């Protein structure tokens, strides 16, 4: 159900990182539907292009696919230059991320970096590259970062992601103050479980039992509302934060999780009961998902 009037985002230009798939694609779809012009970025060029073509045709607006690995500062700067050369952006959604469940004792430094380089470093590079341009061009703008509720209570079995998202939570609050005089707002959304292919392959491989995420067939999973999130609900919250009209709202992180965090923590603490063989099976399933995706990457 859409809550907003047609054409609300007409004349606005947004970049959605990781906009080719999952939640990023949903938010991009909503902004495009409301008339915005969009840039979406990611590493898999063909996946991005397919989404850009689909959304631009569906909503009769311009959607540009920008292949970019946000872990690489120069690539981020090039991407931002390309977008700003066509006119200043009005907003950025920091949505790109990497994640997988694992016992922390099984992680190598490389495994930690595989997540932190995307979520912590990459998100900062993109925010900085946009922010510098907005400040220089005296352009009012808006940032939304997609976090998780684990920024408040920790993420057992997803420690690199939880640490990185917590860092971006503090970036949001810090820059909300530092950049308020420049007319730049920063807010964040902490979604509970919203089933996507990317997340489920890495956080709920094989729909294993005991996952806090639930599955498409078992959506209760201890959530007070007895269900996972619906995409429209996230799309509407992102639009509310991005649109003109709540300009005094900044530095906030809003949970959208059916009360999951308040009700029972909403993290993966119950995975403590899994044994060595379960974790090996999980790792094998995640590895095969990663390998399949990697064959489509060109950057
Ligand atoms: C332990 C693992 C592992 C696992 C990989 N590694 N999988 N360690 N358990 N399951 C280790 C590897 O052994 C290696 O370390 C290091 O991590 C890097 O592995 P690569 O496979 O080379 O990583 P890479 O190709 O860079 O892949 C990055 C990725 C991948 C993050 C691992 O999944 C990715 O690109 N994901 C993008 C999409 C995604 O993750 N979407 C989900 C977001 S969902 P060594 O030491 O062996 O070299 C999300 C939801 C949160 O965040 C909230 C839900 C409620
Ligand atoms: P997803 O479909 O896997 O989305 C992740 C996106 O990030 C992909 O499009 C991926 O594209 C992109 N990406 C990853 N690494 C990148 C890099 N180095 N450079 C550029 N792009 C990169 O999973 P999702 O579930 O929609 O997750 C989207 C966001 O929501 C993430 O921030 C996630 O943490 C958050 N979230 C999701 C849930 C949920 O239940 N789904 C809950 C809470 C929070 P490429 O692989 O092509 O680069």
Tab-separated table of N, CA and C in Angstrom, residues 5-16 27-28 30-39 60-64 83 86-93 134 139-142 183 185 238-247:
chain	number	residue	atom	x	y	z
A	5	UNK	N	1.499	10.746	-2.357
A	5	UNK	CA	0.851	11.232	-3.576
A	5	UNK	C	1.761	11.038	-4.785
A	6	UNK	N	1.112	10.815	-5.904
A	6	UNK	CA	1.818	10.656	-7.177
A	6	UNK	C	2.713	11.873	-7.440
A	7	UNK	N	3.902	11.649	-7.947
A	7	UNK	CA	4.771	12.772	-8.318
A	7	UNK	C	5.502	13.409	-7.147
A	8	UNK	N	5.379	12.818	-5.959
A	8	UNK	CA	6.010	13.400	-4.756
A	8	UNK	C	7.505	13.645	-4.941
A	9	UNK	N	8.168	12.745	-5.672
A	9	UNK	CA	9.626	12.819	-5.796
A	9	UNK	C	10.058	13.394	-7.148
A	10	UNK	N	9.132	13.989	-7.876
A	10	UNK	CA	9.476	14.536	-9.187
A	10	UNK	C	10.566	15.592	-9.062
A	11	UNK	N	11.583	15.512	-9.906
A	11	UNK	CA	12.671	16.493	-9.867
A	11	UNK	C	13.781	16.116	-8.893
A	12	UNK	N	13.573	15.060	-8.101
A	12	UNK	CA	14.601	14.623	-7.144
A	12	UNK	C	15.498	13.581	-7.778
A	13	UNK	N	16.763	13.569	-7.334
A	13	UNK	CA	17.744	12.628	-7.885
A	13	UNK	C	18.442	11.913	-6.720
A	14	UNK	N	18.319	10.585	-6.720
A	14	UNK	CA	18.854	9.811	-5.590
A	14	UNK	C	19.807	8.728	-6.066
A	15	UNK	N	20.792	8.422	-5.225
A	15	UNK	CA	21.656	7.250	-5.431
A	15	UNK	C	21.314	6.210	-4.369
A	16	UNK	N	21.037	4.991	-4.816
A	16	UNK	CA	20.787	3.884	-3.890
A	16	UNK	C	21.905	2.866	-4.078
A	27	UNK	N	13.357	0.014	-2.525
A	27	UNK	CA	13.315	1.461	-2.240
A	27	UNK	C	13.469	2.256	-3.542
A	28	UNK	N	14.375	1.766	-4.412
A	28	UNK	CA	14.556	2.441	-5.710
A	28	UNK	C	13.243	2.412	-6.492
A	30	UNK	N	10.221	2.319	-5.359
A	30	UNK	CA	9.248	3.258	-4.777
A	30	UNK	C	9.592	4.700	-5.176
A	31	UNK	N	10.870	5.057	-5.071
A	31	UNK	CA	11.263	6.432	-5.428
A	31	UNK	C	10.966	6.697	-6.916
A	32	UNK	N	11.263	5.696	-7.748
A	32	UNK	CA	11.015	5.857	-9.192
A	32	UNK	C	9.517	5.983	-9.456
A	33	UNK	N	8.748	5.187	-8.758
A	33	UNK	CA	7.286	5.237	-8.914
A	33	UNK	C	6.757	6.631	-8.584
A	34	UNK	N	7.406	7.293	-7.625
A	34	UNK	CA	6.973	8.627	-7.201
A	34	UNK	C	7.651	9.726	-8.025
A	35	UNK	N	8.360	9.321	-9.089
A	35	UNK	CA	8.858	10.294	-10.064
A	35	UNK	C	10.324	10.655	-9.977
A	36	UNK	N	11.077	10.062	-9.030
A	36	UNK	CA	12.495	10.435	-8.894
A	36	UNK	C	13.322	9.867	-10.037
A	37	UNK	N	14.455	10.531	-10.280
A	37	UNK	CA	15.476	10.025	-11.205
A	37	UNK	C	16.514	9.309	-10.331
A	38	UNK	N	16.984	8.137	-10.786
A	38	UNK	CA	17.794	7.328	-9.887
A	38	UNK	C	19.125	6.883	-10.449
A	39	UNK	N	20.070	6.706	-9.532
A	39	UNK	CA	21.314	5.984	-9.810
A	39	UNK	C	21.334	4.789	-8.867
A	60	UNK	N	8.709	4.986	-16.237
A	60	UNK	CA	8.970	6.052	-17.199
A	60	UNK	C	9.842	7.166	-16.616
A	61	UNK	N	10.944	6.761	-15.982
A	61	UNK	CA	11.881	7.730	-15.421
A	61	UNK	C	13.296	7.231	-15.690
A	62	UNK	N	14.274	8.117	-15.476
A	62	UNK	CA	15.656	7.728	-15.786
A	62	UNK	C	16.278	6.967	-14.605
A	63	UNK	N	16.756	5.765	-14.878
A	63	UNK	CA	17.446	4.983	-13.846
A	63	UNK	C	18.788	4.544	-14.425
A	64	UNK	N	19.871	4.990	-13.821
A	64	UNK	CA	21.205	4.714	-14.363
A	64	UNK	C	21.934	3.705	-13.497
A	83	UNK	N	27.654	10.862	-11.443
A	83	UNK	CA	26.281	11.243	-11.060
A	83	UNK	C	26.155	12.763	-10.957
A	86	UNK	N	25.834	15.129	-13.984
A	86	UNK	CA	24.506	15.275	-14.607
A	86	UNK	C	23.585	16.142	-13.744
A	87	UNK	N	24.124	16.647	-12.640
A	87	UNK	CA	23.331	17.475	-11.714
A	87	UNK	C	23.508	16.936	-10.310
A	88	UNK	N	23.388	17.815	-9.299
A	88	UNK	CA	23.613	17.361	-7.920
A	88	UNK	C	22.557	16.350	-7.473
A	89	UNK	N	22.995	15.398	-6.672
A	89	UNK	CA	22.037	14.462	-6.082
A	89	UNK	C	21.271	15.173	-4.970
A	90	UNK	N	20.048	14.708	-4.726
A	90	UNK	CA	19.273	15.203	-3.580
A	90	UNK	C	19.362	14.257	-2.401
A	91	UNK	N	19.765	13.020	-2.669
A	91	UNK	CA	19.790	12.074	-1.555
A	91	UNK	C	20.571	10.818	-1.872
A	92	UNK	N	20.953	10.133	-0.802
A	92	UNK	CA	21.747	8.905	-0.884
A	92	UNK	C	21.132	7.879	0.061
A	93	UNK	N	20.981	6.650	-0.429
A	93	UNK	CA	20.606	5.553	0.473
A	93	UNK	C	21.793	4.604	0.576
A	134	UNK	N	28.004	18.067	-1.727
A	134	UNK	CA	26.848	18.844	-1.275
A	134	UNK	C	27.307	20.117	-0.568
A	139	UNK	N	24.250	22.483	-1.382
A	139	UNK	CA	23.036	21.757	-1.787
A	139	UNK	C	22.419	21.070	-0.572
A	140	UNK	N	21.164	21.326	-0.355
A	140	UNK	CA	20.421	20.648	0.721
A	140	UNK	C	20.259	19.181	0.332
A	141	UNK	N	20.490	18.258	1.261
A	141	UNK	CA	20.421	16.841	0.881
A	141	UNK	C	20.128	15.947	2.072
A	142	UNK	N	19.994	14.682	1.750
A	142	UNK	CA	19.432	13.724	2.673
A	142	UNK	C	20.125	12.370	2.571
A	183	UNK	N	22.592	21.962	5.759
A	183	UNK	CA	21.290	21.520	5.232
A	183	UNK	C	21.268	20.048	4.870
A	185	UNK	N	20.666	16.267	6.082
A	185	UNK	CA	20.075	15.422	7.122
A	185	UNK	C	20.583	13.999	6.966
A	238	UNK	N	11.151	4.666	4.089
A	238	UNK	CA	12.269	5.302	3.367
A	238	UNK	C	11.785	6.558	2.640
A	239	UNK	N	10.600	6.490	2.062
A	239	UNK	CA	10.061	7.658	1.348
A	239	UNK	C	9.793	8.801	2.327
A	240	UNK	N	9.207	8.467	3.461
A	240	UNK	CA	8.922	9.494	4.485
A	240	UNK	C	10.206	10.225	4.882
A	241	UNK	N	11.271	9.446	5.108
A	241	UNK	CA	12.530	10.066	5.547
A	241	UNK	C	13.185	10.872	4.433
A	242	UNK	N	13.003	10.426	3.197
A	242	UNK	CA	13.691	11.057	2.067
A	242	UNK	C	12.953	12.295	1.562
A	243	UNK	N	11.638	12.327	1.749
A	243	UNK	CA	10.831	13.399	1.147
A	243	UNK	C	11.027	14.724	1.888
A	244	UNK	N	10.654	15.803	1.212
A	244	UNK	CA	10.591	17.098	1.886
A	244	UNK	C	9.433	17.047	2.869
A	245	UNK	N	9.545	17.773	3.961
A	245	UNK	CA	8.393	17.855	4.858
A	245	UNK	C	8.685	17.426	6.281
A	246	UNK	N	9.794	16.729	6.489
A	246	UNK	CA	10.162	16.437	7.891
A	246	UNK	C	11.607	16.875	8.097
A	247	UNK	N	11.852	18.121	7.685
A	247	UNK	CA	13.231	18.622	7.622
A	247	UNK	C	13.897	18.804	8.985
